[in-house]
């Protein structure tokens, strides 16, 4: 009964949010928000925290929606790999889990159960259903965003990436902060609608709306896969130059 009530509440919330965001989208458009960064010509796919602690049930970090998110990530991987587009995996784990010691969890561990992200348990391993292939980059981060304290920016810059196709969890934290940092660093964030999840009803819808309004483009899976399918092989692509604001608005 509790699960039925929860599902009903979630559906009711989604209906209300849909009405709110429809009105909000018109307001933002009138004020010059919701512009499009658009697809570039030299992308990479990046999966945020699609590791066992988040994708499998029974863990404090477990997220909802994997029946949709995992297949979406599989489709993206297949399309990207067919063109030689880099696929990057991000996970989060800590080396010193005893908060009585000098720990790499920092103050964040005072808010959320980071001590459960013990790499030795397999919690931080990328879900085997979307497992990295040989040569694909796997980055271990310590913060919400995949950028600070990692070699992600160096990898993207060295490989002349201009577009980041983003999936993962959670919408409220690690996905959102990665998208915010990506656009700040000059990459075009494309967030795949069906491939983002979280734990609490309503927060995915809100964060997708807000990211699409301010930080990147939220696109349906079909559009992103079609974009990848239509690309030349990665080795034959060149980066897209940055558009001016005027060009972006009128194009």
PDB file of C-alpha atoms in Angstrom:
ATOM      1  CA  UNK A   1       0.000   0.000   0.000  1.00  0.00           C
ATOM      2  CA  UNK A   2       2.847   2.380   0.844  1.00  0.00           C
ATOM      3  CA  UNK A   3       4.383   1.846  -2.592  1.00  0.00           C
ATOM      4  CA  UNK A   4       1.001   2.454  -4.269  1.00  0.00           C
ATOM      5  CA  UNK A   5       0.521   5.687  -2.338  1.00  0.00           C
ATOM      6  CA  UNK A   6       4.040   6.788  -3.226  1.00  0.00           C
ATOM      7  CA  UNK A   7       3.449   6.090  -6.915  1.00  0.00           C
ATOM      8  CA  UNK A   8       0.190   8.008  -6.851  1.00  0.00           C
ATOM      9  CA  UNK A   9       1.863  10.961  -5.159  1.00  0.00           C
ATOM     10  CA  UNK A  10       4.651  10.896  -7.725  1.00  0.00           C
ATOM     11  CA  UNK A  11       2.168  10.925 -10.616  1.00  0.00           C
ATOM     12  CA  UNK A  12       0.245  13.795  -9.037  1.00  0.00           C
ATOM     13  CA  UNK A  13       3.455  15.776  -8.589  1.00  0.00           C
ATOM     14  CA  UNK A  14       4.538  15.166 -12.187  1.00  0.00           C
ATOM     15  CA  UNK A  15       1.194  16.486 -13.441  1.00  0.00           C
ATOM     16  CA  UNK A  16       1.520  19.661 -11.360  1.00  0.00           C
ATOM     17  CA  UNK A  17       5.143  20.197 -12.363  1.00  0.00           C
ATOM     18  CA  UNK A  18       4.293  19.815 -16.037  1.00  0.00           C
ATOM     19  CA  UNK A  19       1.828  22.712 -15.764  1.00  0.00           C
ATOM     20  CA  UNK A  20       4.259  24.847 -13.773  1.00  0.00           C
ATOM     21  CA  UNK A  21       7.148  24.271 -16.169  1.00  0.00           C
ATOM     22  CA  UNK A  22       4.990  24.971 -19.219  1.00  0.00           C
ATOM     23  CA  UNK A  23       4.218  28.405 -17.791  1.00  0.00           C
ATOM     24  CA  UNK A  24       7.794  28.836 -16.621  1.00  0.00           C
ATOM     25  CA  UNK A  25       9.196  28.032 -20.048  1.00  0.00           C
ATOM     26  CA  UNK A  26       7.124  30.838 -21.589  1.00  0.00           C
ATOM     27  CA  UNK A  27       8.313  33.284 -18.919  1.00  0.00           C
ATOM     28  CA  UNK A  28      11.963  32.344 -19.438  1.00  0.00           C
ATOM     29  CA  UNK A  29      11.669  32.538 -23.211  1.00  0.00           C
ATOM     30  CA  UNK A  30      10.218  36.061 -22.943  1.00  0.00           C
ATOM     31  CA  UNK A  31      13.198  37.091 -20.793  1.00  0.00           C
ATOM     32  CA  UNK A  32      15.850  35.616 -23.081  1.00  0.00           C
ATOM     33  CA  UNK A  33      16.542  32.385 -21.214  1.00  0.00           C
ATOM     34  CA  UNK A  34      16.341  28.878 -22.684  1.00  0.00           C
ATOM     35  CA  UNK A  35      18.669  29.678 -25.581  1.00  0.00           C
ATOM     36  CA  UNK A  36      20.328  26.651 -27.178  1.00  0.00           C
ATOM     37  CA  UNK A  37      24.023  25.851 -27.016  1.00  0.00           C
ATOM     38  CA  UNK A  38      23.427  23.303 -29.759  1.00  0.00           C
ATOM     39  CA  UNK A  39      25.376  20.249 -30.817  1.00  0.00           C
ATOM     40  CA  UNK A  40      29.001  20.644 -31.753  1.00  0.00           C
ATOM     41  CA  UNK A  41      30.922  18.441 -34.151  1.00  0.00           C
ATOM     42  CA  UNK A  42      33.331  16.622 -31.839  1.00  0.00           C
ATOM     43  CA  UNK A  43      31.473  15.080 -28.880  1.00  0.00           C
ATOM     44  CA  UNK A  44      32.158  12.753 -26.003  1.00  0.00           C
ATOM     45  CA  UNK A  45      29.636  10.780 -23.953  1.00  0.00           C
ATOM     46  CA  UNK A  46      30.036  11.059 -20.186  1.00  0.00           C
ATOM     47  CA  UNK A  47      28.209   8.839 -17.677  1.00  0.00           C
ATOM     48  CA  UNK A  48      28.058  10.361 -14.188  1.00  0.00           C
ATOM     49  CA  UNK A  49      28.095   7.901 -11.256  1.00  0.00           C
ATOM     50  CA  UNK A  50      26.543   5.049 -13.191  1.00  0.00           C
ATOM     51  CA  UNK A  51      28.167   2.703 -10.677  1.00  0.00           C
ATOM     52  CA  UNK A  52      26.682  -0.042  -8.529  1.00  0.00           C
ATOM     53  CA  UNK A  53      26.035   2.115  -5.457  1.00  0.00           C
ATOM     54  CA  UNK A  54      23.649   4.234  -7.536  1.00  0.00           C
ATOM     55  CA  UNK A  55      22.313   1.795 -10.130  1.00  0.00           C
ATOM     56  CA  UNK A  56      21.642  -1.274  -7.992  1.00  0.00           C
ATOM     57  CA  UNK A  57      19.007  -1.537  -5.236  1.00  0.00           C
ATOM     58  CA  UNK A  58      19.757  -1.773  -1.530  1.00  0.00           C
ATOM     59  CA  UNK A  59      22.458   0.891  -1.177  1.00  0.00           C
ATOM     60  CA  UNK A  60      22.050   4.280   0.545  1.00  0.00           C
ATOM     61  CA  UNK A  61      22.856   5.930  -2.811  1.00  0.00           C
ATOM     62  CA  UNK A  62      20.467   3.780  -4.914  1.00  0.00           C
ATOM     63  CA  UNK A  63      18.480   5.761  -7.483  1.00  0.00           C
ATOM     64  CA  UNK A  64      15.179   5.180  -9.239  1.00  0.00           C
ATOM     65  CA  UNK A  65      14.479   4.773 -12.934  1.00  0.00           C
ATOM     66  CA  UNK A  66      17.220   2.350 -13.958  1.00  0.00           C
ATOM     67  CA  UNK A  67      14.792   0.363 -16.132  1.00  0.00           C
ATOM     68  CA  UNK A  68      14.830   3.383 -18.436  1.00  0.00           C
ATOM     69  CA  UNK A  69      18.269   4.874 -17.745  1.00  0.00           C
ATOM     70  CA  UNK A  70      20.381   1.740 -18.345  1.00  0.00           C
ATOM     71  CA  UNK A  71      18.908   0.974 -21.807  1.00  0.00           C
ATOM     72  CA  UNK A  72      19.294   4.641 -22.762  1.00  0.00           C
ATOM     73  CA  UNK A  73      22.974   4.545 -21.802  1.00  0.00           C
ATOM     74  CA  UNK A  74      23.420   1.318 -23.757  1.00  0.00           C
ATOM     75  CA  UNK A  75      21.944   2.929 -26.869  1.00  0.00           C
ATOM     76  CA  UNK A  76      24.213   5.950 -26.497  1.00  0.00           C
ATOM     77  CA  UNK A  77      27.290   3.774 -26.028  1.00  0.00           C
ATOM     78  CA  UNK A  78      26.507   1.734 -29.125  1.00  0.00           C
ATOM     79  CA  UNK A  79      26.005   4.836 -31.271  1.00  0.00           C
ATOM     80  CA  UNK A  80      29.098   6.571 -29.898  1.00  0.00           C
ATOM     81  CA  UNK A  81      31.395   3.576 -30.225  1.00  0.00           C
ATOM     82  CA  UNK A  82      30.276   2.959 -33.792  1.00  0.00           C
ATOM     83  CA  UNK A  83      31.732   6.376 -34.691  1.00  0.00           C
ATOM     84  CA  UNK A  84      34.765   6.242 -32.419  1.00  0.00           C
ATOM     85  CA  UNK A  85      33.317   8.921 -30.117  1.00  0.00           C
ATOM     86  CA  UNK A  86      34.949   8.774 -26.666  1.00  0.00           C
ATOM     87  CA  UNK A  87      32.855   7.289 -23.857  1.00  0.00           C
ATOM     88  CA  UNK A  88      33.857   8.449 -20.376  1.00  0.00           C
ATOM     89  CA  UNK A  89      32.763   6.987 -17.051  1.00  0.00           C
ATOM     90  CA  UNK A  90      32.759   8.857 -13.750  1.00  0.00           C
ATOM     91  CA  UNK A  91      32.493   7.253 -10.342  1.00  0.00           C
ATOM     92  CA  UNK A  92      32.899   8.467  -6.765  1.00  0.00           C
ATOM     93  CA  UNK A  93      34.888   6.681  -4.055  1.00  0.00           C
ATOM     94  CA  UNK A  94      37.022   7.492  -1.046  1.00  0.00           C
ATOM     95  CA  UNK A  95      40.262   6.088   0.265  1.00  0.00           C
ATOM     96  CA  UNK A  96      40.039   7.074   3.951  1.00  0.00           C
ATOM     97  CA  UNK A  97      36.606   6.148   5.266  1.00  0.00           C
ATOM     98  CA  UNK A  98      37.251   6.702   8.967  1.00  0.00           C
ATOM     99  CA  UNK A  99      36.118  10.255   9.708  1.00  0.00           C
ATOM    100  CA  UNK A 100      38.238  10.293  12.884  1.00  0.00           C
ATOM    101  CA  UNK A 101      41.272  10.402  10.575  1.00  0.00           C
ATOM    102  CA  UNK A 102      42.330  12.955   7.993  1.00  0.00           C
ATOM    103  CA  UNK A 103      39.886  11.796   5.323  1.00  0.00           C
ATOM    104  CA  UNK A 104      39.425  12.577   1.643  1.00  0.00           C
ATOM    105  CA  UNK A 105      35.666  12.738   2.289  1.00  0.00           C
ATOM    106  CA  UNK A 106      35.984  16.273   3.610  1.00  0.00           C
ATOM    107  CA  UNK A 107      32.990  18.079   5.081  1.00  0.00           C
ATOM    108  CA  UNK A 108      30.706  16.507   2.493  1.00  0.00           C
ATOM    109  CA  UNK A 109      30.843  13.365   4.636  1.00  0.00           C
ATOM    110  CA  UNK A 110      29.080  15.297   7.382  1.00  0.00           C
ATOM    111  CA  UNK A 111      26.048  15.611   5.097  1.00  0.00           C
ATOM    112  CA  UNK A 112      25.766  12.316   3.222  1.00  0.00           C
ATOM    113  CA  UNK A 113      26.984   8.713   3.838  1.00  0.00           C
ATOM    114  CA  UNK A 114      30.186   8.884   1.790  1.00  0.00           C
ATOM    115  CA  UNK A 115      31.694   6.186   4.000  1.00  0.00           C
ATOM    116  CA  UNK A 116      29.530   3.662   2.110  1.00  0.00           C
ATOM    117  CA  UNK A 117      31.382   4.447  -1.137  1.00  0.00           C
ATOM    118  CA  UNK A 118      34.116   1.928  -0.411  1.00  0.00           C
ATOM    119  CA  UNK A 119      35.864   0.894  -3.618  1.00  0.00           C
ATOM    120  CA  UNK A 120      36.838  -2.465  -2.127  1.00  0.00           C
ATOM    121  CA  UNK A 121      33.159  -3.519  -1.954  1.00  0.00           C
ATOM    122  CA  UNK A 122      32.459  -2.945  -5.642  1.00  0.00           C
ATOM    123  CA  UNK A 123      30.100  -0.070  -4.832  1.00  0.00           C
ATOM    124  CA  UNK A 124      32.109   2.312  -7.028  1.00  0.00           C
ATOM    125  CA  UNK A 125      32.470  -0.114  -9.962  1.00  0.00           C
ATOM    126  CA  UNK A 126      30.681   0.949 -13.136  1.00  0.00           C
ATOM    127  CA  UNK A 127      27.498  -1.072 -13.638  1.00  0.00           C
ATOM    128  CA  UNK A 128      28.348  -4.149 -15.714  1.00  0.00           C
ATOM    129  CA  UNK A 129      25.358  -3.506 -17.992  1.00  0.00           C
ATOM    130  CA  UNK A 130      27.174  -0.468 -19.396  1.00  0.00           C
ATOM    131  CA  UNK A 131      30.709  -1.616 -18.630  1.00  0.00           C
ATOM    132  CA  UNK A 132      33.649   0.382 -20.039  1.00  0.00           C
ATOM    133  CA  UNK A 133      35.449  -1.182 -22.965  1.00  0.00           C
ATOM    134  CA  UNK A 134      39.204  -1.445 -23.143  1.00  0.00           C
ATOM    135  CA  UNK A 135      40.785   1.975 -23.489  1.00  0.00           C
ATOM    136  CA  UNK A 136      37.762   3.956 -22.283  1.00  0.00           C
ATOM    137  CA  UNK A 137      38.438   6.495 -19.548  1.00  0.00           C
ATOM    138  CA  UNK A 138      37.194   5.847 -16.007  1.00  0.00           C
ATOM    139  CA  UNK A 139      37.636   8.759 -13.590  1.00  0.00           C
ATOM    140  CA  UNK A 140      37.240   8.621  -9.810  1.00  0.00           C
ATOM    141  CA  UNK A 141      36.065  11.912  -8.352  1.00  0.00           C
ATOM    142  CA  UNK A 142      35.713  13.177  -4.797  1.00  0.00           C
ATOM    143  CA  UNK A 143      33.236  16.026  -5.298  1.00  0.00           C
ATOM    144  CA  UNK A 144      29.861  16.461  -6.951  1.00  0.00           C
ATOM    145  CA  UNK A 145      31.179  17.786 -10.272  1.00  0.00           C
ATOM    146  CA  UNK A 146      33.363  15.578 -12.441  1.00  0.00           C
ATOM    147  CA  UNK A 147      35.709  18.509 -13.180  1.00  0.00           C
ATOM    148  CA  UNK A 148      37.498  19.721 -10.023  1.00  0.00           C
ATOM    149  CA  UNK A 149      40.383  17.562  -8.856  1.00  0.00           C
ATOM    150  CA  UNK A 150      40.298  15.234 -11.894  1.00  0.00           C
ATOM    151  CA  UNK A 151      41.925  15.077 -15.321  1.00  0.00           C
ATOM    152  CA  UNK A 152      38.591  15.396 -17.154  1.00  0.00           C
ATOM    153  CA  UNK A 153      39.203  18.896 -18.490  1.00  0.00           C
ATOM    154  CA  UNK A 154      42.693  17.927 -19.628  1.00  0.00           C
ATOM    155  CA  UNK A 155      41.351  14.885 -21.485  1.00  0.00           C
ATOM    156  CA  UNK A 156      38.591  16.864 -23.197  1.00  0.00           C
ATOM    157  CA  UNK A 157      40.908  19.687 -24.183  1.00  0.00           C
ATOM    158  CA  UNK A 158      43.679  17.411 -25.432  1.00  0.00           C
ATOM    159  CA  UNK A 159      41.176  15.533 -27.596  1.00  0.00           C
ATOM    160  CA  UNK A 160      39.556  18.774 -28.820  1.00  0.00           C
ATOM    161  CA  UNK A 161      36.087  17.815 -27.548  1.00  0.00           C
ATOM    162  CA  UNK A 162      33.471  20.540 -27.996  1.00  0.00           C
ATOM    163  CA  UNK A 163      30.289  18.731 -26.850  1.00  0.00           C
ATOM    164  CA  UNK A 164      29.532  16.665 -23.734  1.00  0.00           C
ATOM    165  CA  UNK A 165      26.609  14.247 -23.945  1.00  0.00           C
ATOM    166  CA  UNK A 166      25.681  13.783 -20.289  1.00  0.00           C
ATOM    167  CA  UNK A 167      23.866  10.957 -18.521  1.00  0.00           C
ATOM    168  CA  UNK A 168      23.753   9.754 -14.958  1.00  0.00           C
ATOM    169  CA  UNK A 169      22.791  10.444 -11.388  1.00  0.00           C
ATOM    170  CA  UNK A 170      21.900  12.381  -9.509  1.00  0.00           C
ATOM    171  CA  UNK A 171      20.034  15.149 -11.309  1.00  0.00           C
ATOM    172  CA  UNK A 172      20.172  17.339  -8.216  1.00  0.00           C
ATOM    173  CA  UNK A 173      23.891  17.066  -7.573  1.00  0.00           C
ATOM    174  CA  UNK A 174      26.576  15.339  -9.623  1.00  0.00           C
ATOM    175  CA  UNK A 175      24.881  15.639 -13.027  1.00  0.00           C
ATOM    176  CA  UNK A 176      23.839  19.225 -12.443  1.00  0.00           C
ATOM    177  CA  UNK A 177      27.208  20.394 -11.122  1.00  0.00           C
ATOM    178  CA  UNK A 178      29.060  18.666 -13.958  1.00  0.00           C
ATOM    179  CA  UNK A 179      26.801  20.376 -16.506  1.00  0.00           C
ATOM    180  CA  UNK A 180      27.307  23.768 -14.842  1.00  0.00           C
ATOM    181  CA  UNK A 181      31.090  23.325 -14.889  1.00  0.00           C
ATOM    182  CA  UNK A 182      31.041  22.017 -18.458  1.00  0.00           C
ATOM    183  CA  UNK A 183      29.381  25.105 -19.898  1.00  0.00           C
ATOM    184  CA  UNK A 184      31.617  27.339 -17.758  1.00  0.00           C
ATOM    185  CA  UNK A 185      34.674  25.615 -19.239  1.00  0.00           C
ATOM    186  CA  UNK A 186      33.438  26.109 -22.801  1.00  0.00           C
ATOM    187  CA  UNK A 187      31.932  22.699 -23.581  1.00  0.00           C
ATOM    188  CA  UNK A 188      28.417  22.276 -24.999  1.00  0.00           C
ATOM    189  CA  UNK A 189      26.379  20.196 -22.509  1.00  0.00           C
ATOM    190  CA  UNK A 190      23.703  17.970 -24.043  1.00  0.00           C
ATOM    191  CA  UNK A 191      21.745  16.248 -21.259  1.00  0.00           C
ATOM    192  CA  UNK A 192      19.879  13.116 -22.323  1.00  0.00           C
ATOM    193  CA  UNK A 193      16.373  13.322 -20.881  1.00  0.00           C
ATOM    194  CA  UNK A 194      15.744   9.586 -20.483  1.00  0.00           C
ATOM    195  CA  UNK A 195      19.194   8.924 -19.029  1.00  0.00           C
ATOM    196  CA  UNK A 196      19.126  11.047 -15.852  1.00  0.00           C
ATOM    197  CA  UNK A 197      17.812   9.898 -12.487  1.00  0.00           C
ATOM    198  CA  UNK A 198      17.554  10.610  -8.778  1.00  0.00           C
ATOM    199  CA  UNK A 199      15.894   9.313  -5.624  1.00  0.00           C
ATOM    200  CA  UNK A 200      13.013  11.646  -4.777  1.00  0.00           C
ATOM    201  CA  UNK A 201       9.915  12.345  -6.937  1.00  0.00           C
ATOM    202  CA  UNK A 202       9.932  15.624  -8.812  1.00  0.00           C
ATOM    203  CA  UNK A 203      13.610  16.502  -8.536  1.00  0.00           C
ATOM    204  CA  UNK A 204      14.582  15.056 -11.927  1.00  0.00           C
ATOM    205  CA  UNK A 205      11.866  17.034 -13.713  1.00  0.00           C
ATOM    206  CA  UNK A 206      12.794  20.241 -11.905  1.00  0.00           C
ATOM    207  CA  UNK A 207      16.519  19.956 -12.526  1.00  0.00           C
ATOM    208  CA  UNK A 208      16.092  19.019 -16.180  1.00  0.00           C
ATOM    209  CA  UNK A 209      13.898  22.091 -16.615  1.00  0.00           C
ATOM    210  CA  UNK A 210      16.391  24.321 -14.847  1.00  0.00           C
ATOM    211  CA  UNK A 211      19.476  22.963 -16.636  1.00  0.00           C
ATOM    212  CA  UNK A 212      17.704  23.344 -19.971  1.00  0.00           C
ATOM    213  CA  UNK A 213      16.875  26.946 -19.063  1.00  0.00           C
ATOM    214  CA  UNK A 214      20.350  28.033 -17.971  1.00  0.00           C
ATOM    215  CA  UNK A 215      23.246  25.635 -18.483  1.00  0.00           C
ATOM    216  CA  UNK A 216      22.781  23.205 -21.392  1.00  0.00           C
ATOM    217  CA  UNK A 217      20.319  21.583 -23.749  1.00  0.00           C
ATOM    218  CA  UNK A 218      18.095  18.747 -22.504  1.00  0.00           C
ATOM    219  CA  UNK A 219      17.408  16.519 -25.492  1.00  0.00           C
ATOM    220  CA  UNK A 220      15.411  13.291 -25.955  1.00  0.00           C
ATOM    221  CA  UNK A 221      17.414  10.115 -26.469  1.00  0.00           C
ATOM    222  CA  UNK A 222      16.195   9.691 -30.047  1.00  0.00           C
ATOM    223  CA  UNK A 223      17.586  13.086 -31.078  1.00  0.00           C
ATOM    224  CA  UNK A 224      20.963  12.426 -29.469  1.00  0.00           C
ATOM    225  CA  UNK A 225      21.314   8.978 -31.045  1.00  0.00           C
ATOM    226  CA  UNK A 226      20.367  10.419 -34.441  1.00  0.00           C
ATOM    227  CA  UNK A 227      23.005  13.127 -33.980  1.00  0.00           C
ATOM    228  CA  UNK A 228      25.661  10.508 -33.231  1.00  0.00           C
ATOM    229  CA  UNK A 229      24.561   8.331 -36.149  1.00  0.00           C
ATOM    230  CA  UNK A 230      24.863  11.241 -38.563  1.00  0.00           C
ATOM    231  CA  UNK A 231      28.360  12.232 -37.468  1.00  0.00           C
ATOM    232  CA  UNK A 232      31.402  11.316 -39.522  1.00  0.00           C
ATOM    233  CA  UNK A 233      33.913   9.081 -37.786  1.00  0.00           C
ATOM    234  CA  UNK A 234      35.395  10.858 -34.799  1.00  0.00           C
ATOM    235  CA  UNK A 235      38.883  11.007 -36.331  1.00  0.00           C
ATOM    236  CA  UNK A 236      37.439  12.991 -39.249  1.00  0.00           C
ATOM    237  CA  UNK A 237      35.679  15.647 -37.160  1.00  0.00           C
ATOM    238  CA  UNK A 238      36.901  19.120 -36.221  1.00  0.00           C
ATOM    239  CA  UNK A 239      35.743  21.239 -33.258  1.00  0.00           C
ATOM    240  CA  UNK A 240      32.905  23.713 -33.716  1.00  0.00           C
ATOM    241  CA  UNK A 241      33.796  27.338 -33.112  1.00  0.00           C
ATOM    242  CA  UNK A 242      31.904  29.205 -30.395  1.00  0.00           C
ATOM    243  CA  UNK A 243      28.938  31.243 -31.648  1.00  0.00           C
ATOM    244  CA  UNK A 244      28.328  34.771 -30.523  1.00  0.00           C
ATOM    245  CA  UNK A 245      25.185  35.412 -28.507  1.00  0.00           C
ATOM    246  CA  UNK A 246      23.556  37.075 -31.508  1.00  0.00           C
ATOM    247  CA  UNK A 247      24.344  34.130 -33.769  1.00  0.00           C
ATOM    248  CA  UNK A 248      23.083  31.637 -31.171  1.00  0.00           C
ATOM    249  CA  UNK A 249      19.774  33.438 -30.795  1.00  0.00           C
ATOM    250  CA  UNK A 250      19.116  33.843 -34.521  1.00  0.00           C
ATOM    251  CA  UNK A 251      20.336  30.444 -35.724  1.00  0.00           C
TER     252      UNK A 251
END
